[in-house]
DNA sequence: TTGGTTGCAAACACTTTGCAGCTGA
DNA sequence: TCAGCTGCAAAGTGTTTGCAACCAA
């Protein structure tokens, strides 16, 4: 998918936030379980956004016994830890943003169905326009804009 | 309300597109029923956007016997006629835009729960920014931006 | 008459919840 | 041990569909 290029090189400082997740879970008196490990394995392979349904399916690939309720409960937990955030996609389904280290919105192409990231640099124009014109302060992470991407014009 | 007066010099032109709806429905060999009349009465009192659930409730106020399935089916029909358009609101529910005579997006305030219209004049900045920077052509009618309105800043 | 419509109820897809038993620390 | 976790099944949303009866044209 023609996703936004991830930072090559300069990257994140220190260990992956997912590694810290184990400790942070334990630190809260919570337990590190096989089910949580499975979900986090799935999550750390992905960047961007996924639907809960997709996560459940991917977990089931690794562990046939995966249960939806456990996945949802674990996602709630991870959201409390700030490792994922949820919103709603263009079709109204729960959609999880993985590792939102950088707040971003989404662009959905009705032509090819691809979802693109709307980087803060680009989104800034929107944020500023609405702030100055209407006094409205945008939460970019909840923005999804539909339209047609460069490759899908009529 | 914004333009909409398509004053034709000859004969059949209703003052409101809703009046034309009756004829357009009949013209398609379809039937004009009490249930459809009820829904359209409800719709013509509203501007902007409503959830299907809200429409069902309002119809039931007028006609206790209103059924969800009929409302959904009628909304489908009205969408075919171009009288409403549906999208998804900030919470992922079906949301209908009534009489989208003027294409517009939405602003949702997470503070007070109000939904505001994003007028094309204001939205133009967004459209232009994404077009020039990414070659993405925005469909403003599917844009919903969350944030805080001027009266709800922390 | 007759095909579009309706109401009902059941099906749906996705998500949440209650609870008894299991398990990580 | 024992609070937290899991699986299951059942409940809940909101939306869609199958079908026999119904009714607008």
mmCIF file of C-alpha atoms (C1' of nucleotides) in Angstrom:
data_model
loop_
_atom_site.group_PDB
_atom_site.id
_atom_site.type_symbol
_atom_site.label_atom_id
_atom_site.label_comp_id
_atom_site.label_asym_id
_atom_site.label_seq_id
_atom_site.Cartn_x
_atom_site.Cartn_y
_atom_site.Cartn_z
ATOM 1 C CA UNK A 1 0.000 0.000 0.000
ATOM 2 C CA UNK A 2 1.232 3.451 -0.845
ATOM 3 C CA UNK A 3 1.361 4.409 2.772
ATOM 4 C CA UNK A 4 3.237 7.392 4.047
ATOM 5 C CA UNK A 5 6.914 6.650 4.084
ATOM 6 C CA UNK A 6 8.099 5.682 7.497
ATOM 7 C CA UNK A 7 11.150 7.331 8.861
ATOM 8 C CA UNK A 8 14.141 5.478 7.513
ATOM 9 C CA UNK A 9 17.060 5.613 9.843
ATOM 10 C CA UNK A 10 16.690 8.424 12.330
ATOM 11 C CA UNK A 11 13.901 6.512 14.001
ATOM 12 C CA UNK A 12 12.698 6.095 17.520
ATOM 13 C CA UNK A 13 14.926 6.529 20.486
ATOM 14 C CA UNK A 14 15.358 3.546 22.783
ATOM 15 C CA UNK A 15 13.523 0.249 22.685
ATOM 16 C CA UNK A 16 10.262 -0.193 20.859
ATOM 17 C CA UNK A 17 7.247 0.971 22.823
ATOM 18 C CA UNK A 18 5.952 -2.558 22.458
ATOM 19 C CA UNK A 19 8.805 -3.862 24.562
ATOM 20 C CA UNK A 20 7.939 -1.379 27.232
ATOM 21 C CA UNK A 21 4.381 -2.575 27.021
ATOM 22 C CA UNK A 22 5.248 -5.779 28.826
ATOM 23 C CA UNK A 23 6.689 -3.884 31.745
ATOM 24 C CA UNK A 24 3.975 -1.304 31.818
ATOM 25 C CA UNK A 25 1.342 -3.975 31.944
ATOM 26 C CA UNK A 26 3.085 -5.745 34.780
ATOM 27 C CA UNK A 27 3.734 -2.467 36.547
ATOM 28 C CA UNK A 28 0.035 -1.938 36.852
ATOM 29 C CA UNK A 29 -0.395 -5.240 38.636
ATOM 30 C CA UNK A 30 -1.758 -6.675 35.425
ATOM 31 C CA UNK A 31 -0.740 -9.948 33.853
ATOM 32 C CA UNK A 32 1.301 -10.797 30.813
ATOM 33 C CA UNK A 33 -0.616 -13.580 29.105
ATOM 34 C CA UNK A 34 -0.192 -15.593 25.894
ATOM 35 C CA UNK A 35 -3.282 -13.924 24.464
ATOM 36 C CA UNK A 36 -1.869 -10.472 25.041
ATOM 37 C CA UNK A 37 1.438 -11.550 23.609
ATOM 38 C CA UNK A 38 -0.289 -12.769 20.454
ATOM 39 C CA UNK A 39 -2.142 -9.525 19.947
ATOM 40 C CA UNK A 40 0.947 -7.442 20.501
ATOM 41 C CA UNK A 41 2.889 -9.588 18.061
ATOM 42 C CA UNK A 42 0.244 -8.860 15.495
ATOM 43 C CA UNK A 43 0.202 -5.178 16.314
ATOM 44 C CA UNK A 44 3.948 -4.722 16.147
ATOM 45 C CA UNK A 45 3.970 -6.037 12.592
ATOM 46 C CA UNK A 46 1.587 -3.355 11.528
ATOM 47 C CA UNK A 47 1.775 0.380 11.251
ATOM 48 C CA UNK A 48 -1.136 2.672 10.676
ATOM 49 C CA UNK A 49 -4.655 1.480 11.216
ATOM 50 C CA UNK A 50 -6.576 -1.729 11.431
ATOM 51 C CA UNK A 51 -10.090 -2.728 12.215
ATOM 52 C CA UNK A 52 -10.764 -4.810 15.278
ATOM 53 C CA UNK A 53 -12.145 -7.511 13.016
ATOM 54 C CA UNK A 54 -8.906 -7.672 11.102
ATOM 55 C CA UNK A 55 -6.897 -7.947 14.279
ATOM 56 C CA UNK A 56 -9.062 -10.775 15.495
ATOM 57 C CA UNK A 57 -8.538 -12.609 12.226
ATOM 58 C CA UNK A 58 -4.783 -12.139 12.340
ATOM 59 C CA UNK A 59 -4.609 -13.306 15.924
ATOM 60 C CA UNK A 60 -6.565 -16.360 14.995
ATOM 61 C CA UNK A 61 -4.018 -17.177 12.310
ATOM 62 C CA UNK A 62 -1.457 -17.519 15.052
ATOM 63 C CA UNK A 63 -3.706 -18.903 17.713
ATOM 64 C CA UNK A 64 -6.840 -20.688 16.623
ATOM 65 C CA UNK A 65 -8.387 -20.235 20.024
ATOM 66 C CA UNK A 66 -8.411 -16.455 19.918
ATOM 67 C CA UNK A 67 -11.667 -15.010 21.172
ATOM 68 C CA UNK A 68 -13.116 -11.655 20.105
ATOM 69 C CA UNK A 69 -13.934 -10.596 23.621
ATOM 70 C CA UNK A 70 -10.355 -11.048 24.730
ATOM 71 C CA UNK A 71 -9.066 -9.036 21.800
ATOM 72 C CA UNK A 72 -11.457 -6.200 22.490
ATOM 73 C CA UNK A 73 -10.587 -6.231 26.174
ATOM 74 C CA UNK A 74 -6.899 -6.201 25.426
ATOM 75 C CA UNK A 75 -7.319 -3.362 22.972
ATOM 76 C CA UNK A 76 -9.059 -1.379 25.683
ATOM 77 C CA UNK A 77 -6.130 -2.017 27.925
ATOM 78 C CA UNK A 78 -3.638 -0.987 25.290
ATOM 79 C CA UNK A 79 -5.603 2.134 24.664
ATOM 80 C CA UNK A 80 -5.348 2.989 28.349
ATOM 81 C CA UNK A 81 -1.614 2.582 27.981
ATOM 82 C CA UNK A 82 -1.632 4.888 24.989
ATOM 83 C CA UNK A 83 -0.348 2.249 22.592
ATOM 84 C CA UNK A 84 -3.348 2.382 20.324
ATOM 85 C CA UNK A 85 -6.195 4.776 19.810
ATOM 86 C CA UNK A 86 -9.504 3.987 18.333
ATOM 87 C CA UNK A 87 -11.753 5.936 16.076
ATOM 88 C CA UNK A 88 -14.150 5.149 13.291
ATOM 89 C CA UNK A 89 -13.271 4.568 9.672
ATOM 90 C CA UNK A 90 -15.143 5.711 6.616
ATOM 91 C CA UNK A 91 -17.478 2.755 6.885
ATOM 92 C CA UNK A 92 -18.261 3.312 10.505
ATOM 93 C CA UNK A 93 -16.369 0.388 11.955
ATOM 94 C CA UNK A 94 -14.097 0.522 14.953
ATOM 95 C CA UNK A 95 -10.674 1.319 13.702
ATOM 96 C CA UNK A 96 -7.527 1.229 15.748
ATOM 97 C CA UNK A 97 -4.580 3.501 15.130
ATOM 98 C CA UNK A 98 -1.449 1.694 16.032
ATOM 99 C CA UNK A 99 1.287 3.478 17.907
ATOM 100 C CA UNK A 100 0.083 6.973 17.274
ATOM 101 C CA UNK A 101 3.451 8.494 18.067
ATOM 102 C CA UNK A 102 2.519 11.191 15.697
ATOM 103 C CA UNK A 103 -1.020 12.443 15.591
ATOM 104 C CA UNK A 104 -2.420 12.068 12.124
ATOM 105 C CA UNK A 105 -5.664 11.924 10.213
ATOM 106 C CA UNK A 106 -6.755 9.805 7.291
ATOM 107 C CA UNK A 107 -7.556 10.143 3.650
ATOM 108 C CA UNK A 108 -9.793 7.536 2.110
ATOM 109 C CA UNK A 109 -9.893 7.073 -1.649
ATOM 110 C CA UNK A 110 -13.337 6.062 -2.860
ATOM 111 C CA UNK A 111 -11.754 4.963 -6.117
ATOM 112 C CA UNK A 112 -9.305 2.328 -4.951
ATOM 113 C CA UNK A 113 -10.300 1.941 -1.327
ATOM 114 C CA UNK A 114 -6.873 2.806 -0.028
ATOM 115 C CA UNK A 115 -6.490 4.683 3.210
ATOM 116 C CA UNK A 116 -3.670 7.179 3.388
ATOM 117 C CA UNK A 117 -2.202 8.941 6.300
ATOM 118 C CA UNK A 118 -2.693 12.642 6.576
ATOM 119 C CA UNK A 119 0.528 13.850 8.095
ATOM 120 C CA UNK A 120 0.484 16.700 10.592
ATOM 121 C CA UNK A 121 2.492 18.867 8.196
ATOM 122 C CA UNK A 122 -0.289 18.654 5.666
ATOM 123 C CA UNK A 123 -3.020 18.677 8.229
ATOM 124 C CA UNK A 124 -1.642 21.864 9.712
ATOM 125 C CA UNK A 125 -3.356 23.871 7.022
ATOM 126 C CA UNK A 126 -6.674 22.460 8.085
ATOM 127 C CA UNK A 127 -6.024 22.981 11.756
ATOM 128 C CA UNK A 128 -5.002 26.554 11.223
ATOM 129 C CA UNK A 129 -7.806 27.408 8.854
ATOM 130 C CA UNK A 130 -10.500 26.216 11.200
ATOM 131 C CA UNK A 131 -8.856 27.773 14.217
ATOM 132 C CA UNK A 132 -8.578 31.191 12.665
ATOM 133 C CA UNK A 133 -11.885 31.204 10.835
ATOM 134 C CA UNK A 134 -14.129 29.489 13.341
ATOM 135 C CA UNK A 135 -12.181 29.221 16.555
ATOM 136 C CA UNK A 136 -12.487 25.464 16.225
ATOM 137 C CA UNK A 137 -9.534 23.415 17.475
ATOM 138 C CA UNK A 138 -9.197 20.266 15.430
ATOM 139 C CA UNK A 139 -8.306 16.861 16.795
ATOM 140 C CA UNK A 140 -6.455 15.573 13.759
ATOM 141 C CA UNK A 141 -6.584 11.985 14.955
ATOM 142 C CA UNK A 142 -10.310 11.942 14.362
ATOM 143 C CA UNK A 143 -10.253 13.330 10.872
ATOM 144 C CA UNK A 144 -11.099 11.135 7.934
ATOM 145 C CA UNK A 145 -11.498 12.742 4.566
ATOM 146 C CA UNK A 146 -12.914 10.930 1.568
ATOM 147 C CA UNK A 147 -12.178 11.707 -2.017
ATOM 148 C CA UNK A 148 -10.049 10.457 -4.848
ATOM 149 C CA UNK A 149 -6.337 9.974 -4.781
ATOM 150 C CA UNK A 150 -4.015 11.138 -7.523
ATOM 151 C CA UNK A 151 -4.194 7.800 -9.308
ATOM 152 C CA UNK A 152 -7.958 7.532 -9.279
ATOM 153 C CA UNK A 153 -9.256 10.671 -10.892
ATOM 154 C CA UNK A 154 -12.182 10.149 -13.220
ATOM 155 C CA UNK B 1 -31.900 28.900 2.709
ATOM 156 C CA UNK B 2 -29.277 28.820 0.013
ATOM 157 C CA UNK B 3 -30.449 29.087 -3.552
ATOM 158 C CA UNK B 4 -32.666 26.200 -4.657
ATOM 159 C CA UNK B 5 -35.114 28.280 -6.599
ATOM 160 C CA UNK B 6 -35.050 26.631 -9.957
ATOM 161 C CA UNK B 7 -37.915 28.719 -11.227
ATOM 162 C CA UNK B 8 -39.076 27.165 -14.398
ATOM 163 C CA UNK B 9 -41.256 29.290 -16.581
ATOM 164 C CA UNK B 10 -43.575 26.531 -17.623
ATOM 165 C CA UNK B 11 -45.904 24.496 -15.516
ATOM 166 C CA UNK B 12 -44.706 21.903 -13.090
ATOM 167 C CA UNK B 13 -42.194 23.197 -10.638
ATOM 168 C CA UNK B 14 -42.696 22.785 -6.936
ATOM 169 C CA UNK B 15 -41.392 25.402 -4.549
ATOM 170 C CA UNK B 16 -39.523 22.715 -2.661
ATOM 171 C CA UNK B 17 -37.650 19.694 -3.940
ATOM 172 C CA UNK B 18 -39.724 17.669 -1.522
ATOM 173 C CA UNK B 19 -42.828 18.448 -3.492
ATOM 174 C CA UNK B 20 -41.133 17.188 -6.585
ATOM 175 C CA UNK B 21 -40.326 14.050 -4.667
ATOM 176 C CA UNK B 22 -43.921 12.910 -4.849
ATOM 177 C CA UNK B 23 -43.928 13.156 -8.595
ATOM 178 C CA UNK B 24 -40.522 11.669 -9.028
ATOM 179 C CA UNK B 25 -41.504 8.693 -6.957
ATOM 180 C CA UNK B 26 -44.662 8.168 -8.964
ATOM 181 C CA UNK B 27 -42.795 8.740 -12.189
ATOM 182 C CA UNK B 28 -40.659 5.725 -11.445
ATOM 183 C CA UNK B 29 -43.711 3.529 -11.163
ATOM 184 C CA UNK B 30 -43.304 3.623 -7.417
ATOM 185 C CA UNK B 31 -46.006 4.303 -4.877
ATOM 186 C CA UNK B 32 -46.763 7.279 -2.705
ATOM 187 C CA UNK B 33 -47.610 5.806 0.678
ATOM 188 C CA UNK B 34 -48.517 7.206 4.104
ATOM 189 C CA UNK B 35 -45.227 5.903 5.486
ATOM 190 C CA UNK B 36 -43.233 7.760 2.858
ATOM 191 C CA UNK B 37 -45.269 10.858 3.448
ATOM 192 C CA UNK B 38 -44.493 10.699 7.149
ATOM 193 C CA UNK B 39 -40.772 10.372 6.592
ATOM 194 C CA UNK B 40 -40.709 13.208 4.120
ATOM 195 C CA UNK B 41 -42.678 15.421 6.485
ATOM 196 C CA UNK B 42 -40.041 14.762 9.087
ATOM 197 C CA UNK B 43 -37.225 15.394 6.650
ATOM 198 C CA UNK B 44 -38.586 18.647 5.321
ATOM 199 C CA UNK B 45 -38.603 20.109 8.820
ATOM 200 C CA UNK B 46 -34.922 19.444 9.165
ATOM 201 C CA UNK B 47 -31.855 20.805 7.504
ATOM 202 C CA UNK B 48 -28.422 19.361 7.829
ATOM 203 C CA UNK B 49 -27.893 15.899 9.156
ATOM 204 C CA UNK B 50 -29.701 13.293 11.176
ATOM 205 C CA UNK B 51 -29.050 9.747 12.179
ATOM 206 C CA UNK B 52 -31.343 7.048 10.939
ATOM 207 C CA UNK B 53 -32.225 6.292 14.530
ATOM 208 C CA UNK B 54 -33.353 9.854 15.098
ATOM 209 C CA UNK B 55 -35.484 9.810 11.989
ATOM 210 C CA UNK B 56 -37.149 6.623 13.105
ATOM 211 C CA UNK B 57 -37.939 8.204 16.461
ATOM 212 C CA UNK B 58 -39.387 11.329 14.880
ATOM 213 C CA UNK B 59 -41.501 9.323 12.496
ATOM 214 C CA UNK B 60 -42.813 7.325 15.394
ATOM 215 C CA UNK B 61 -43.905 10.530 17.099
ATOM 216 C CA UNK B 62 -46.223 11.127 14.207
ATOM 217 C CA UNK B 63 -47.085 7.560 13.493
ATOM 218 C CA UNK B 64 -46.739 5.067 16.289
ATOM 219 C CA UNK B 65 -46.630 2.208 13.845
ATOM 220 C CA UNK B 66 -43.452 3.312 12.083
ATOM 221 C CA UNK B 67 -41.075 0.448 11.464
ATOM 222 C CA UNK B 68 -37.280 0.749 11.174
ATOM 223 C CA UNK B 69 -37.124 -1.386 8.086
ATOM 224 C CA UNK B 70 -39.532 0.841 6.225
ATOM 225 C CA UNK B 71 -37.604 3.937 7.172
ATOM 226 C CA UNK B 72 -34.336 2.441 6.015
ATOM 227 C CA UNK B 73 -35.889 1.288 2.779
ATOM 228 C CA UNK B 74 -37.416 4.679 2.137
ATOM 229 C CA UNK B 75 -34.138 6.402 2.879
ATOM 230 C CA UNK B 76 -32.494 4.173 0.290
ATOM 231 C CA UNK B 77 -35.092 5.241 -2.182
ATOM 232 C CA UNK B 78 -34.645 8.925 -1.374
ATOM 233 C CA UNK B 79 -30.935 8.529 -1.739
ATOM 234 C CA UNK B 80 -31.472 7.136 -5.219
ATOM 235 C CA UNK B 81 -33.481 10.250 -5.967
ATOM 236 C CA UNK B 82 -30.669 12.406 -4.654
ATOM 237 C CA UNK B 83 -32.728 13.902 -1.854
ATOM 238 C CA UNK B 84 -30.511 12.636 0.897
ATOM 239 C CA UNK B 85 -27.018 11.268 1.105
ATOM 240 C CA UNK B 86 -25.672 9.065 3.761
ATOM 241 C CA UNK B 87 -22.322 8.910 5.424
ATOM 242 C CA UNK B 88 -21.033 8.046 8.837
ATOM 243 C CA UNK B 89 -20.840 10.354 11.788
ATOM 244 C CA UNK B 90 -18.125 10.663 14.378
ATOM 245 C CA UNK B 91 -19.497 7.687 16.250
ATOM 246 C CA UNK B 92 -19.777 5.462 13.252
ATOM 247 C CA UNK B 93 -23.531 5.504 12.872
ATOM 248 C CA UNK B 94 -25.389 5.977 9.652
ATOM 249 C CA UNK B 95 -25.931 9.653 9.202
ATOM 250 C CA UNK B 96 -28.105 11.199 6.546
ATOM 251 C CA UNK B 97 -27.443 14.562 4.980
ATOM 252 C CA UNK B 98 -30.700 16.153 4.090
ATOM 253 C CA UNK B 99 -31.071 17.990 0.812
ATOM 254 C CA UNK B 100 -27.394 18.401 0.076
ATOM 255 C CA UNK B 101 -28.037 21.371 -2.176
ATOM 256 C CA UNK B 102 -24.722 22.667 -1.144
ATOM 257 C CA UNK B 103 -21.929 20.245 -0.549
ATOM 258 C CA UNK B 104 -20.600 20.621 2.940
ATOM 259 C CA UNK B 105 -18.668 18.781 5.582
ATOM 260 C CA UNK B 106 -19.099 18.562 9.315
ATOM 261 C CA UNK B 107 -17.383 19.650 12.460
ATOM 262 C CA UNK B 108 -18.100 17.738 15.616
ATOM 263 C CA UNK B 109 -17.356 19.240 18.992
ATOM 264 C CA UNK B 110 -16.273 16.631 21.515
ATOM 265 C CA UNK B 111 -16.969 19.128 24.256
ATOM 266 C CA UNK B 112 -20.640 19.873 23.743
ATOM 267 C CA UNK B 113 -21.577 17.207 21.206
ATOM 268 C CA UNK B 114 -22.773 19.728 18.675
ATOM 269 C CA UNK B 115 -22.313 19.103 14.977
ATOM 270 C CA UNK B 116 -21.597 22.148 12.872
ATOM 271 C CA UNK B 117 -21.616 22.560 9.172
ATOM 272 C CA UNK B 118 -18.372 23.116 7.397
ATOM 273 C CA UNK B 119 -19.258 25.493 4.605
ATOM 274 C CA UNK B 120 -17.586 25.142 1.227
ATOM 275 C CA UNK B 121 -15.972 28.549 1.640
ATOM 276 C CA UNK B 122 -14.158 27.351 4.700
ATOM 277 C CA UNK B 123 -13.642 23.872 3.383
ATOM 278 C CA UNK B 124 -12.022 25.285 0.281
ATOM 279 C CA UNK B 125 -8.755 25.661 2.134
ATOM 280 C CA UNK B 126 -8.764 21.960 2.872
ATOM 281 C CA UNK B 127 -9.711 20.997 -0.636
ATOM 282 C CA UNK B 128 -7.003 23.141 -2.130
ATOM 283 C CA UNK B 129 -4.325 22.107 0.309
ATOM 284 C CA UNK B 130 -4.805 18.424 -0.329
ATOM 285 C CA UNK B 131 -5.148 18.884 -4.047
ATOM 286 C CA UNK B 132 -1.941 20.822 -4.402
ATOM 287 C CA UNK B 133 0.123 18.887 -1.905
ATOM 288 C CA UNK B 134 -1.060 15.351 -2.567
ATOM 289 C CA UNK B 135 -3.147 15.449 -5.704
ATOM 290 C CA UNK B 136 -6.054 14.256 -3.616
ATOM 291 C CA UNK B 137 -9.471 15.560 -4.571
ATOM 292 C CA UNK B 138 -11.653 15.853 -1.525
ATOM 293 C CA UNK B 139 -15.310 14.972 -1.359
ATOM 294 C CA UNK B 140 -16.321 17.539 1.222
ATOM 295 C CA UNK B 141 -19.614 15.817 1.920
ATOM 296 C CA UNK B 142 -17.759 12.955 3.534
ATOM 297 C CA UNK B 143 -15.580 15.024 5.770
ATOM 298 C CA UNK B 144 -16.166 15.008 9.499
ATOM 299 C CA UNK B 145 -13.654 16.695 11.701
ATOM 300 C CA UNK B 146 -13.645 16.341 15.476
ATOM 301 C CA UNK B 147 -12.298 18.864 17.896
ATOM 302 C CA UNK B 148 -13.506 21.596 20.198
ATOM 303 C CA UNK B 149 -15.622 24.529 19.209
ATOM 304 C CA UNK B 150 -14.904 28.075 20.268
ATOM 305 C CA UNK B 151 -17.129 27.794 23.301
ATOM 306 C CA UNK B 152 -15.660 24.551 24.587
ATOM 307 C CA UNK B 153 -11.959 25.129 24.912
ATOM 308 C CA UNK B 154 -10.457 23.700 28.059
ATOM 309 C "C1'" DT C 1 -55.857 -6.563 -10.769
ATOM 310 C "C1'" DT C 2 -51.109 -6.489 -9.587
ATOM 311 C "C1'" DG C 3 -46.615 -5.387 -8.565
ATOM 312 C "C1'" DG C 4 -44.623 -2.189 -5.331
ATOM 313 C "C1'" DT C 5 -44.812 -1.815 -0.079
ATOM 314 C "C1'" DT C 6 -45.361 -2.849 4.466
ATOM 315 C "C1'" DG C 7 -44.732 -5.102 9.131
ATOM 316 C "C1'" DC C 8 -42.958 -8.581 11.423
ATOM 317 C "C1'" DA C 9 -39.515 -11.365 12.925
ATOM 318 C "C1'" DA C 10 -35.415 -13.331 12.200
ATOM 319 C "C1'" DA C 11 -30.789 -12.654 10.439
ATOM 320 C "C1'" DC C 12 -26.758 -9.790 10.525
ATOM 321 C "C1'" DA C 13 -22.145 -7.958 11.804
ATOM 322 C "C1'" DC C 14 -19.778 -6.023 15.280
ATOM 323 C "C1'" DT C 15 -19.078 -5.114 20.116
ATOM 324 C "C1'" DT C 16 -20.009 -5.631 25.072
ATOM 325 C "C1'" DT C 17 -20.997 -8.079 29.336
ATOM 326 C "C1'" DG C 18 -21.813 -11.767 33.092
ATOM 327 C "C1'" DC C 19 -19.900 -15.447 35.066
ATOM 328 C "C1'" DA C 20 -17.464 -19.733 36.432
ATOM 329 C "C1'" DG C 21 -13.165 -21.534 36.067
ATOM 330 C "C1'" DC C 22 -8.282 -20.872 35.057
ATOM 331 C "C1'" DT C 23 -3.605 -18.866 35.755
ATOM 332 C "C1'" DG C 24 0.316 -15.722 36.181
ATOM 333 C "C1'" DA C 25 3.013 -13.616 39.680
ATOM 334 C "C1'" DT D 1 -2.715 -18.093 47.071
ATOM 335 C "C1'" DC D 2 -5.772 -14.920 44.674
ATOM 336 C "C1'" DA D 3 -6.753 -10.918 41.893
ATOM 337 C "C1'" DG D 4 -6.626 -10.614 37.194
ATOM 338 C "C1'" DC D 5 -7.710 -13.035 32.880
ATOM 339 C "C1'" DT D 6 -9.949 -16.072 29.700
ATOM 340 C "C1'" DG D 7 -13.616 -18.470 27.090
ATOM 341 C "C1'" DC D 8 -18.092 -19.051 26.404
ATOM 342 C "C1'" DA D 9 -22.483 -17.788 25.636
ATOM 343 C "C1'" DA D 10 -25.816 -14.523 25.819
ATOM 344 C "C1'" DA D 11 -27.224 -9.723 25.374
ATOM 345 C "C1'" DG D 12 -27.038 -5.439 22.774
ATOM 346 C "C1'" DT D 13 -26.457 -2.068 19.047
ATOM 347 C "C1'" DG D 14 -27.880 -0.580 14.624
ATOM 348 C "C1'" DT D 15 -28.990 -2.218 9.989
ATOM 349 C "C1'" DT D 16 -30.703 -5.629 6.526
ATOM 350 C "C1'" DT D 17 -33.560 -9.262 4.603
ATOM 351 C "C1'" DG D 18 -37.269 -12.942 3.689
ATOM 352 C "C1'" DC D 19 -41.896 -13.386 3.290
ATOM 353 C "C1'" DA D 20 -46.951 -13.255 3.364
ATOM 354 C "C1'" DA D 21 -50.362 -9.883 3.577
ATOM 355 C "C1'" DC D 22 -51.598 -5.412 1.932
ATOM 356 C "C1'" DC D 23 -52.833 -1.504 -0.886
ATOM 357 C "C1'" DA D 24 -51.919 2.404 -4.298
ATOM 358 C "C1'" DA D 25 -52.517 3.070 -9.022
#
